[in-house]
PDB file of C-alpha atoms in Angstrom:
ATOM      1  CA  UNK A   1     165.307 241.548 -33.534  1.00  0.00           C
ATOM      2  CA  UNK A   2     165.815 244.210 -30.155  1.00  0.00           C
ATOM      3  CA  UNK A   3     168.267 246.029 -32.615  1.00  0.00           C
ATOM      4  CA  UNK A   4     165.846 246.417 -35.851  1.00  0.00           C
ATOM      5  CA  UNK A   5     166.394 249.931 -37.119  1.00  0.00           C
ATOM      6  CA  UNK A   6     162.607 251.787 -37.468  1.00  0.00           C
ATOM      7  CA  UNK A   7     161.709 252.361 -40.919  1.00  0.00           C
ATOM      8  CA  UNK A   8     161.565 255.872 -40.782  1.00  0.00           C
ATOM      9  CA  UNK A   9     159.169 258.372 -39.596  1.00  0.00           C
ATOM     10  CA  UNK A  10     155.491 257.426 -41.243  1.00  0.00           C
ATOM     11  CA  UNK A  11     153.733 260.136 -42.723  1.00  0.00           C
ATOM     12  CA  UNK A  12     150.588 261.629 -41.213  1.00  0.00           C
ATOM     13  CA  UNK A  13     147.693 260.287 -41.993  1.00  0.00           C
ATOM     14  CA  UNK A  14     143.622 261.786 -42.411  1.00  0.00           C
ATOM     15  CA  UNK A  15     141.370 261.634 -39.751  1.00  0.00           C
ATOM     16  CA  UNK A  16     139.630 258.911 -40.957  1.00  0.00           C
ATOM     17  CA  UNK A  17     142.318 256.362 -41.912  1.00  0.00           C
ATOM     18  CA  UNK A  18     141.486 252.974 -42.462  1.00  0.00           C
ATOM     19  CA  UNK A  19     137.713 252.596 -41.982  1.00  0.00           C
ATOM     20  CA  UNK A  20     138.553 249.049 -40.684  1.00  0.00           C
ATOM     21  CA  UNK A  21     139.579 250.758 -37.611  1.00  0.00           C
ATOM     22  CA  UNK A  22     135.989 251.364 -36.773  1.00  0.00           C
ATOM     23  CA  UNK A  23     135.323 248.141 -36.889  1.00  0.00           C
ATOM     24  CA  UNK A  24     138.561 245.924 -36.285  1.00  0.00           C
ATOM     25  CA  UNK A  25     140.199 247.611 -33.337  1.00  0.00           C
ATOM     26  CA  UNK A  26     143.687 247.526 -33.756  1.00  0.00           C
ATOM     27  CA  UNK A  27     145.468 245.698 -30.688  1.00  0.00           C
ATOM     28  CA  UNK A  28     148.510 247.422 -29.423  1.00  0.00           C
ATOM     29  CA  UNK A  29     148.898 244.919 -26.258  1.00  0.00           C
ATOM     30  CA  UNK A  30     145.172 244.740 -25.071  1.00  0.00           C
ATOM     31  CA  UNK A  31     145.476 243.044 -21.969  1.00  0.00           C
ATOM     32  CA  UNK A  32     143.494 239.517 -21.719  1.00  0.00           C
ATOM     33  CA  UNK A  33     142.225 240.256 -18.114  1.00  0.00           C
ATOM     34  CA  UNK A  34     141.546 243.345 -16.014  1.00  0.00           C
ATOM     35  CA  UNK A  35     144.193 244.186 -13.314  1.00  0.00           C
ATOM     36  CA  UNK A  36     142.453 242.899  -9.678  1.00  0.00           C
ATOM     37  CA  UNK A  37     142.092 244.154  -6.363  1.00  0.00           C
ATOM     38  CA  UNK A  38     141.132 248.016  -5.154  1.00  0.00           C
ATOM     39  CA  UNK A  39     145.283 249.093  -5.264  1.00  0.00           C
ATOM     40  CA  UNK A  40     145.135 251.086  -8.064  1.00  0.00           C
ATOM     41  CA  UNK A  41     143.993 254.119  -6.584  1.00  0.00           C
ATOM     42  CA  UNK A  42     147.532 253.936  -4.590  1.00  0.00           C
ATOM     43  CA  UNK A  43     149.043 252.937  -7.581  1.00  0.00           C
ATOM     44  CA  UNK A  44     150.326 255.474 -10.110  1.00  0.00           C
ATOM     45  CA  UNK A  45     152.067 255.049 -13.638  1.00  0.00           C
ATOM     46  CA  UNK A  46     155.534 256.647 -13.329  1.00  0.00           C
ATOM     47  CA  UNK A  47     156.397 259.027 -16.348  1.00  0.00           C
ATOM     48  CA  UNK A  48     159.709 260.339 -17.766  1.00  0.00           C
ATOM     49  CA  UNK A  49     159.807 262.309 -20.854  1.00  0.00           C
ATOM     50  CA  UNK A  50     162.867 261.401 -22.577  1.00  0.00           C
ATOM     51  CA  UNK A  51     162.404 263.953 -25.313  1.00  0.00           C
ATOM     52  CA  UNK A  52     159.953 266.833 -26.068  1.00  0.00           C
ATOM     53  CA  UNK A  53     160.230 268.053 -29.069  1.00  0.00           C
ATOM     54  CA  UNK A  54     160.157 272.133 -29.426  1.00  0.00           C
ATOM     55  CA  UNK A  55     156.724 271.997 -31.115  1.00  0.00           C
ATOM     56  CA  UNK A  56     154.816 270.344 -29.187  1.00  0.00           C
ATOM     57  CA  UNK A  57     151.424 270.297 -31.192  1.00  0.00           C
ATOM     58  CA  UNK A  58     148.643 268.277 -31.035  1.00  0.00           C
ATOM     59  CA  UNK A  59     148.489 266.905 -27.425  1.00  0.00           C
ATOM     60  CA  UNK A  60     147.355 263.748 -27.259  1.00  0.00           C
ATOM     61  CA  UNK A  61     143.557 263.096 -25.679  1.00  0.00           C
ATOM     62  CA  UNK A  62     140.859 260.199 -25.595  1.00  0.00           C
ATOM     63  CA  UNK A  63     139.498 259.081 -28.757  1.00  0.00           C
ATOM     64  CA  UNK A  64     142.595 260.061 -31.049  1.00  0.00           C
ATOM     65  CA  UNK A  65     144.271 257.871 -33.041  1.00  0.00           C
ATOM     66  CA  UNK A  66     148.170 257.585 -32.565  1.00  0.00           C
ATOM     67  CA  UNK A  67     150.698 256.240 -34.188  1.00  0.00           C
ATOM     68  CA  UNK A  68     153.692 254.725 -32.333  1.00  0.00           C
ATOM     69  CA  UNK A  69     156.850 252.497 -31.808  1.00  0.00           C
ATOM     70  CA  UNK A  70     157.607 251.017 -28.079  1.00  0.00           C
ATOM     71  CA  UNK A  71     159.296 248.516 -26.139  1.00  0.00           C
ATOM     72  CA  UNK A  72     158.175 246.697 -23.370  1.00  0.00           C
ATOM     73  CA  UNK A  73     160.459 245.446 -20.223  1.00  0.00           C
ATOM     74  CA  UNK A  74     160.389 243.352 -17.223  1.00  0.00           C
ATOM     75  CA  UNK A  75     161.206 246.375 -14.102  1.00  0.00           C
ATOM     76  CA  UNK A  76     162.314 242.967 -12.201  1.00  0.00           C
ATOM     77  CA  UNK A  77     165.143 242.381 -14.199  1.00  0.00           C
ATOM     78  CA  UNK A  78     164.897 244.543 -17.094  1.00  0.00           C
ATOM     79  CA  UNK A  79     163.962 241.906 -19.700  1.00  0.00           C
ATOM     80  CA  UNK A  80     162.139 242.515 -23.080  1.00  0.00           C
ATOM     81  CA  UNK A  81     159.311 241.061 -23.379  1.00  0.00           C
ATOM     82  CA  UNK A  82     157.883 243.269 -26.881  1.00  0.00           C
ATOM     83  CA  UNK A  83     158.934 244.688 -29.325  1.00  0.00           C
ATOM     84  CA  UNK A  84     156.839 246.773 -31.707  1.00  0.00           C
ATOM     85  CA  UNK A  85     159.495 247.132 -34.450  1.00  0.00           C
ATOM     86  CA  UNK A  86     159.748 242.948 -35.107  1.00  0.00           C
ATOM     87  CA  UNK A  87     155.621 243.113 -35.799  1.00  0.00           C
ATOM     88  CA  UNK A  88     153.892 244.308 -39.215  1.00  0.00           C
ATOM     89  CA  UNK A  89     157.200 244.767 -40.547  1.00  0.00           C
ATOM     90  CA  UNK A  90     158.517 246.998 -38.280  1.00  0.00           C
ATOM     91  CA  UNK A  91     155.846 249.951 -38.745  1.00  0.00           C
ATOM     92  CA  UNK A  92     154.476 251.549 -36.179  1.00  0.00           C
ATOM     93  CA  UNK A  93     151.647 250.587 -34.215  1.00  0.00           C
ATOM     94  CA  UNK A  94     148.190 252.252 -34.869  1.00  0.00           C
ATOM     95  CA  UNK A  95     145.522 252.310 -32.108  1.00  0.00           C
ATOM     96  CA  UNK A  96     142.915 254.562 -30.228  1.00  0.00           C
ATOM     97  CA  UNK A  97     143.844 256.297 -27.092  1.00  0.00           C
ATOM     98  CA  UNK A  98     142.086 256.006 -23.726  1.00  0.00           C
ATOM     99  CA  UNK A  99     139.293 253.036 -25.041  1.00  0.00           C
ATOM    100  CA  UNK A 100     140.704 250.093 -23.655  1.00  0.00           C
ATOM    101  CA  UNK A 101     142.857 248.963 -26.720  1.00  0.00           C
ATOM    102  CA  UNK A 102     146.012 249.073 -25.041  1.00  0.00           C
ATOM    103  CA  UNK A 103     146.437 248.326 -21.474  1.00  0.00           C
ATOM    104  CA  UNK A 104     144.745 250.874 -18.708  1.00  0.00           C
ATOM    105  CA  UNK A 105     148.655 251.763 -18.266  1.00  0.00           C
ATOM    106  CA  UNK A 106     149.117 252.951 -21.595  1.00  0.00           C
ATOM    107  CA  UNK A 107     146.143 254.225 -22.048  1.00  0.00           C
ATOM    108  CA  UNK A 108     147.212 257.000 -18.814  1.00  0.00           C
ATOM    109  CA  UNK A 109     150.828 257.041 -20.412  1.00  0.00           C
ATOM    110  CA  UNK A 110     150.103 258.477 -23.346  1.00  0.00           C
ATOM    111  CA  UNK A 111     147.939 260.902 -22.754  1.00  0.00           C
ATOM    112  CA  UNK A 112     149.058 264.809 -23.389  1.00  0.00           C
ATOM    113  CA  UNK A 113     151.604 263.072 -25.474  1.00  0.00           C
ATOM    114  CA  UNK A 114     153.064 264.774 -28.453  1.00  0.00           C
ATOM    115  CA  UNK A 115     153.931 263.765 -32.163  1.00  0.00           C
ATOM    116  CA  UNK A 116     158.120 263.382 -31.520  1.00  0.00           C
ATOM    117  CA  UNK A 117     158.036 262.867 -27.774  1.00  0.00           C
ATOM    118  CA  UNK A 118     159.615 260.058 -26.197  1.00  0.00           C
ATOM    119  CA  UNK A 119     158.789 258.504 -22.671  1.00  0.00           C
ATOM    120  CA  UNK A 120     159.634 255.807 -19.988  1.00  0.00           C
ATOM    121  CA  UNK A 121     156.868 255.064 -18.487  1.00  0.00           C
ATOM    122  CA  UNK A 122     156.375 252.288 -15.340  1.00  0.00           C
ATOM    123  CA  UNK A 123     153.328 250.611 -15.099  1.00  0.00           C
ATOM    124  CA  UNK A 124     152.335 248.735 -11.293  1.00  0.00           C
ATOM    125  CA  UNK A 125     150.650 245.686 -12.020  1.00  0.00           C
ATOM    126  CA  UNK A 126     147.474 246.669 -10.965  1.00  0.00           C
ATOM    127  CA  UNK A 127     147.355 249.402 -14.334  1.00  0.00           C
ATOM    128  CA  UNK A 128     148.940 246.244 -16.507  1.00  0.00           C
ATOM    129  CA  UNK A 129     148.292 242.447 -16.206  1.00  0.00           C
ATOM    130  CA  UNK A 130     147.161 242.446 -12.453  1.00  0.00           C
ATOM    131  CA  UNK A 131     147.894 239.079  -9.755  1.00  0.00           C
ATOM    132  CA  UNK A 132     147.421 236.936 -13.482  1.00  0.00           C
ATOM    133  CA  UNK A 133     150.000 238.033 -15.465  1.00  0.00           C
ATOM    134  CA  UNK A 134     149.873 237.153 -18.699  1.00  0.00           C
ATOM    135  CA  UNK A 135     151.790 233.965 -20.156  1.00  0.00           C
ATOM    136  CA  UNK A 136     151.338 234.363 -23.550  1.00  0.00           C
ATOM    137  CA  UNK A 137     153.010 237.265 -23.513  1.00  0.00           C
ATOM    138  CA  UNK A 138     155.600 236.416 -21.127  1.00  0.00           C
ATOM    139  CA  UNK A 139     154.359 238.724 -18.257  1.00  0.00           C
ATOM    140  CA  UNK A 140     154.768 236.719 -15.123  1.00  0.00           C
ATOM    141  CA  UNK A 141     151.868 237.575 -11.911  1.00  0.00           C
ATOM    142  CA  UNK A 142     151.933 241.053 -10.202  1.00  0.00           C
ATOM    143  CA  UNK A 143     154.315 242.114 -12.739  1.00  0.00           C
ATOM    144  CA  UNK A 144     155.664 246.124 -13.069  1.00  0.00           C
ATOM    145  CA  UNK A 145     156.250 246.888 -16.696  1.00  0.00           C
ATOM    146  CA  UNK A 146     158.447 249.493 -18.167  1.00  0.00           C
ATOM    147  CA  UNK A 147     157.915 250.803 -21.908  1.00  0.00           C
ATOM    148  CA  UNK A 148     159.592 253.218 -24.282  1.00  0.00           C
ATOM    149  CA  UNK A 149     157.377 255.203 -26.587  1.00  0.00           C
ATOM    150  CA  UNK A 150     158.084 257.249 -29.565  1.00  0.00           C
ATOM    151  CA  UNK A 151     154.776 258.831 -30.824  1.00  0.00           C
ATOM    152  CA  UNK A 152     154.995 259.626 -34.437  1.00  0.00           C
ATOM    153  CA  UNK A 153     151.340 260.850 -35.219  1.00  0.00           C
ATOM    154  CA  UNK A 154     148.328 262.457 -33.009  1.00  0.00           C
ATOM    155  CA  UNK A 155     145.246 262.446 -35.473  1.00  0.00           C
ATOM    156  CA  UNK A 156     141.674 262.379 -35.039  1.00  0.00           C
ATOM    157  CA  UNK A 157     140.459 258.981 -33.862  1.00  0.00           C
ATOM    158  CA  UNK A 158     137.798 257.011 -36.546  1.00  0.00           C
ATOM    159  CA  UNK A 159     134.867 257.691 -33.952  1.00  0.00           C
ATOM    160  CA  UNK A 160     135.524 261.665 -33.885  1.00  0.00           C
ATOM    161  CA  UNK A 161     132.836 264.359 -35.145  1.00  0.00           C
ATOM    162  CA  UNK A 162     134.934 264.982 -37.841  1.00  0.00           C
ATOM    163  CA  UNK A 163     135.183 261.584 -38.913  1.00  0.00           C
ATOM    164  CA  UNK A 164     131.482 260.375 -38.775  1.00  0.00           C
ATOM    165  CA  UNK A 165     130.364 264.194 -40.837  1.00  0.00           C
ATOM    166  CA  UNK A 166     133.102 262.792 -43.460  1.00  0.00           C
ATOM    167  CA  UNK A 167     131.172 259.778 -44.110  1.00  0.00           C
ATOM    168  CA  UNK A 168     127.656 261.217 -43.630  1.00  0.00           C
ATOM    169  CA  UNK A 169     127.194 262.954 -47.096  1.00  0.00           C
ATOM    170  CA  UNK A 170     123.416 263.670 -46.455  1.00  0.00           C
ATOM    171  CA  UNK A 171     124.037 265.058 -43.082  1.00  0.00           C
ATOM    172  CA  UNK A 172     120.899 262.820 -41.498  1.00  0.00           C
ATOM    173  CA  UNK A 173     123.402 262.012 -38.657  1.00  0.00           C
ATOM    174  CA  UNK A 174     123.194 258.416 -39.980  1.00  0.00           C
ATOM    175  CA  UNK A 175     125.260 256.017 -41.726  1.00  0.00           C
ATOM    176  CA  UNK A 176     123.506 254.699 -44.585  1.00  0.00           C
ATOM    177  CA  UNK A 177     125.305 251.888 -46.434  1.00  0.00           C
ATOM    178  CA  UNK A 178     125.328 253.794 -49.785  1.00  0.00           C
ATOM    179  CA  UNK A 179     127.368 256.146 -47.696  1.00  0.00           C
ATOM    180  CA  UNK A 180     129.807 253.622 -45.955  1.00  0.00           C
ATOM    181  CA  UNK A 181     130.430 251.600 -49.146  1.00  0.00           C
ATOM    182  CA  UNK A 182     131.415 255.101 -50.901  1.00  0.00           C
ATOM    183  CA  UNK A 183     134.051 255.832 -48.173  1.00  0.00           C
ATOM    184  CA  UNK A 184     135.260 252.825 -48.357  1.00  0.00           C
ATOM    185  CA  UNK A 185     135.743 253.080 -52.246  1.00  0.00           C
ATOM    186  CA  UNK A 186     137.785 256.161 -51.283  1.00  0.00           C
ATOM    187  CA  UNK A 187     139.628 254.639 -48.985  1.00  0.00           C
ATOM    188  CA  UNK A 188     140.949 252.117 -50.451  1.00  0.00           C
ATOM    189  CA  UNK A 189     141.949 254.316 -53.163  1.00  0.00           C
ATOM    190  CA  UNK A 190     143.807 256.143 -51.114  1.00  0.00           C
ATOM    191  CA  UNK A 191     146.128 254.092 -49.664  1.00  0.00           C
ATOM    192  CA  UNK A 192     146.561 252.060 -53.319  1.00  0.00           C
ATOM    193  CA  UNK A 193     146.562 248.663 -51.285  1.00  0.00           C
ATOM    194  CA  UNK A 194     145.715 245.875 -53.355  1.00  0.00           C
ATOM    195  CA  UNK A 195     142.835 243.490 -52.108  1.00  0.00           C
ATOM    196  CA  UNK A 196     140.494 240.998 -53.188  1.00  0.00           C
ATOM    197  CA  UNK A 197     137.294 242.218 -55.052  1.00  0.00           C
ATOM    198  CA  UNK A 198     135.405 240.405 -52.352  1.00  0.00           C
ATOM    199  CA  UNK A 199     137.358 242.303 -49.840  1.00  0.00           C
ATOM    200  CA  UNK A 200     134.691 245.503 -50.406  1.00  0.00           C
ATOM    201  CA  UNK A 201     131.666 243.793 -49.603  1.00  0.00           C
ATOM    202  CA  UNK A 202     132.658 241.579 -46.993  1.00  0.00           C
ATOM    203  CA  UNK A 203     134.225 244.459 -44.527  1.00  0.00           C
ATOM    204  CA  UNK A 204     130.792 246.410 -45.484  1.00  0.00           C
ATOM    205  CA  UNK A 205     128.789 243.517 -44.226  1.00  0.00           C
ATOM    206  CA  UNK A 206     131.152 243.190 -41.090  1.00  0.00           C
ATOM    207  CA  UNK A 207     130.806 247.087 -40.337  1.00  0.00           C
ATOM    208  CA  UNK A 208     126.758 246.595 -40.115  1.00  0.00           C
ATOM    209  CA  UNK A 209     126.987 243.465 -38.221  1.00  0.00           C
ATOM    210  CA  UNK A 210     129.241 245.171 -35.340  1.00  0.00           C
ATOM    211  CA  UNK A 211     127.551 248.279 -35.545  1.00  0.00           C
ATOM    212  CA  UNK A 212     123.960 248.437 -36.252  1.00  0.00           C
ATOM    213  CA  UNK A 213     122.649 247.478 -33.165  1.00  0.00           C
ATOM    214  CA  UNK A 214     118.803 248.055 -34.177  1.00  0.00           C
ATOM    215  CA  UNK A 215     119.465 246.603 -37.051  1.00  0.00           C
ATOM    216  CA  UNK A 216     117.512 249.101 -39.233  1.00  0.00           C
ATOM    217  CA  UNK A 217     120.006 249.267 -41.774  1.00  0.00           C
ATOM    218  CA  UNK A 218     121.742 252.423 -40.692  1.00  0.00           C
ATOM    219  CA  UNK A 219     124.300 253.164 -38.505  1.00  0.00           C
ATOM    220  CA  UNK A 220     123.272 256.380 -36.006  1.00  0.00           C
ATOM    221  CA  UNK A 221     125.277 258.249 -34.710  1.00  0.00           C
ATOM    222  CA  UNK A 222     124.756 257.030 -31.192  1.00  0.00           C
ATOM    223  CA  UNK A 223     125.582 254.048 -32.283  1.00  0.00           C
ATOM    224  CA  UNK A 224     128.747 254.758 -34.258  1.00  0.00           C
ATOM    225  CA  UNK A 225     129.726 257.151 -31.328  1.00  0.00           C
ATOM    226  CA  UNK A 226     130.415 254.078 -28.901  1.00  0.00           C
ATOM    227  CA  UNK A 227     134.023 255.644 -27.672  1.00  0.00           C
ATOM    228  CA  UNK A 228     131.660 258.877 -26.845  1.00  0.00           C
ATOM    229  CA  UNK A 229     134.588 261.414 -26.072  1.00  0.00           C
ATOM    230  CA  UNK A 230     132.789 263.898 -28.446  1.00  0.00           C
ATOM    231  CA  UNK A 231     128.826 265.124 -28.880  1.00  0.00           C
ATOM    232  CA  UNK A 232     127.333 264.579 -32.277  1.00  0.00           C
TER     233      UNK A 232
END
C-alpha cells in the first residue's frame, strides 16, 4: 500500500468546490486531543522544501482550500503510520488551511506553500498529538512526527469573500435557502456525481442546522464567516 503510485495530478478546482465542505469539514488527520503543557512556544515545526517549483504562484494562507498527498512517519524509528494515497482511492486529500482541520503542525507546515512544492516537515509533539498520543492512529505519547507533502492545488477556501458573493445572488449579505439550494443544483452538476434524489434536500437541511445559529432562516454572513480570515 506504501508503494501505491498517485493517480495523477488532479485538476484545479473553483473556489467554491463542494458546498459540503462548508458544512462537513473534511478531516485530513484532525487530531482527537490538543497537544498539553506550555512547550510549544520552545517548540518549532522543522521545514525542508524538497522541491519548489519555478512558478511559485498562489502561496498558500489561512482559509484556502488545498489539495494534497502526504505521508506520515514515526521520527523514533522512521515508521509509517499514514498514508494518504491508500484512502478515497488514492486521491488527494482536500481540507482548509490554518482552521484546525489538520493538526496545529500542519496547519504551520503548510503555510506559504505552493501548488508543486514538496516538504519534510517535523512536528514536536506538543504541535501534534501532545503527552496522549493517539492510538487509533498508531501515534504512541510525546511522539515527533515527520510528513511528506506534495501540494497539488491552492484555491480559495468555501468560507472566502469570493465564495459566500457566489452564492449570495441578491447581494443582502445573507444566505437565503432559495439561494443555497440553487448552488447546490449547480454544484452537483458540475462535478456529474451521481446521488440519491434525497441527497439535495437532506445536505440543505444539514447546512441550516450547522449554520443558522439564530435560526431565522438565513444564513448571515457573520455566521457563514466562522473561519473569519476575510471581512465581508
Amino acid at each position: 500500500a506504501a508503494g501505491t503510485v498517485p493517480r495523477g495530478r488532479p485538476p484545479r478546482s473553483d473556489m467554491g468546490r463542494g458546498l459540503t465542505l462548508l458544512l462537513l469539514p473534511l478531516a485530513l488527520l484532525a487530531a482527537p486531543a490538543r497537544a498539553e503543557g506550555g512547550t510549544a512556544a520552545a517548540e518549532e515545526v522543522q521545514i525542508e522544501v524538497l522541491h519548489l517549483p519555478e512558478a511559485c504562484s498562489p502561496k498558500s494562507k489561512k482559509g484556502d482550500l488545498l489539495n494534497a498527498h502526504y505521508d506520515g512517519f514515526l521520527a523514533s524509528d522512521g515508521s509509517k503510520f499514514y498514508c494518504s494515497r491508500t484512502q478515497n482511492e488514492g486521491h488527494p486529500k482536500w481540507f482548509v488551511l490554518g482552521v484546525g482541520q489538520v493538526i496545529k503542525g500542519l496547519d504551520i507546515a503548510m503555510m506559504n506553500m505552493c501548488p508543486g512544492e514538496k516538504r519534510k516537515v517535523t512536528i514536536p509533539p506538543s504541535l501534534a498529538y501532545g503527552q496522549q498520543g493517539y492510538a487509533q492512529g498508531k501515534i504512541p505519547p510525546n511522539a515527533t512526527l515527520i510528513f511528506e507533502i506534495e501540494l497539488y492545488a491552492v484555491n480559495k477556501g468555501p468560507r472566502s469573500v469570493e465564495a459566500f458573493n457566489q452564492i449570495d445572488k441578491d447581494g443582502d449579505k445573507k444566505l437565503s435557502e432559495l439561494e443555497i439550494s440553487q448552488y447546490l443544483k449547480e454544484e452537483f452538476a458540475r462535478d456529474g456525481k451521481e446521488r440519491h434524489p434525497s441527497a439535495h434536500d437532506e445536505i440543505l437541511a444539514d447546512i441550516f442546522k450547522k449554520n443558522d445559529h439564530d435560526g431565522d432562516g438565513f444564513i448571515s454572513a457573520k455566521e457563514y464567516n466562522v473561519y473569519q480570515h476575510d471581512e465581508l
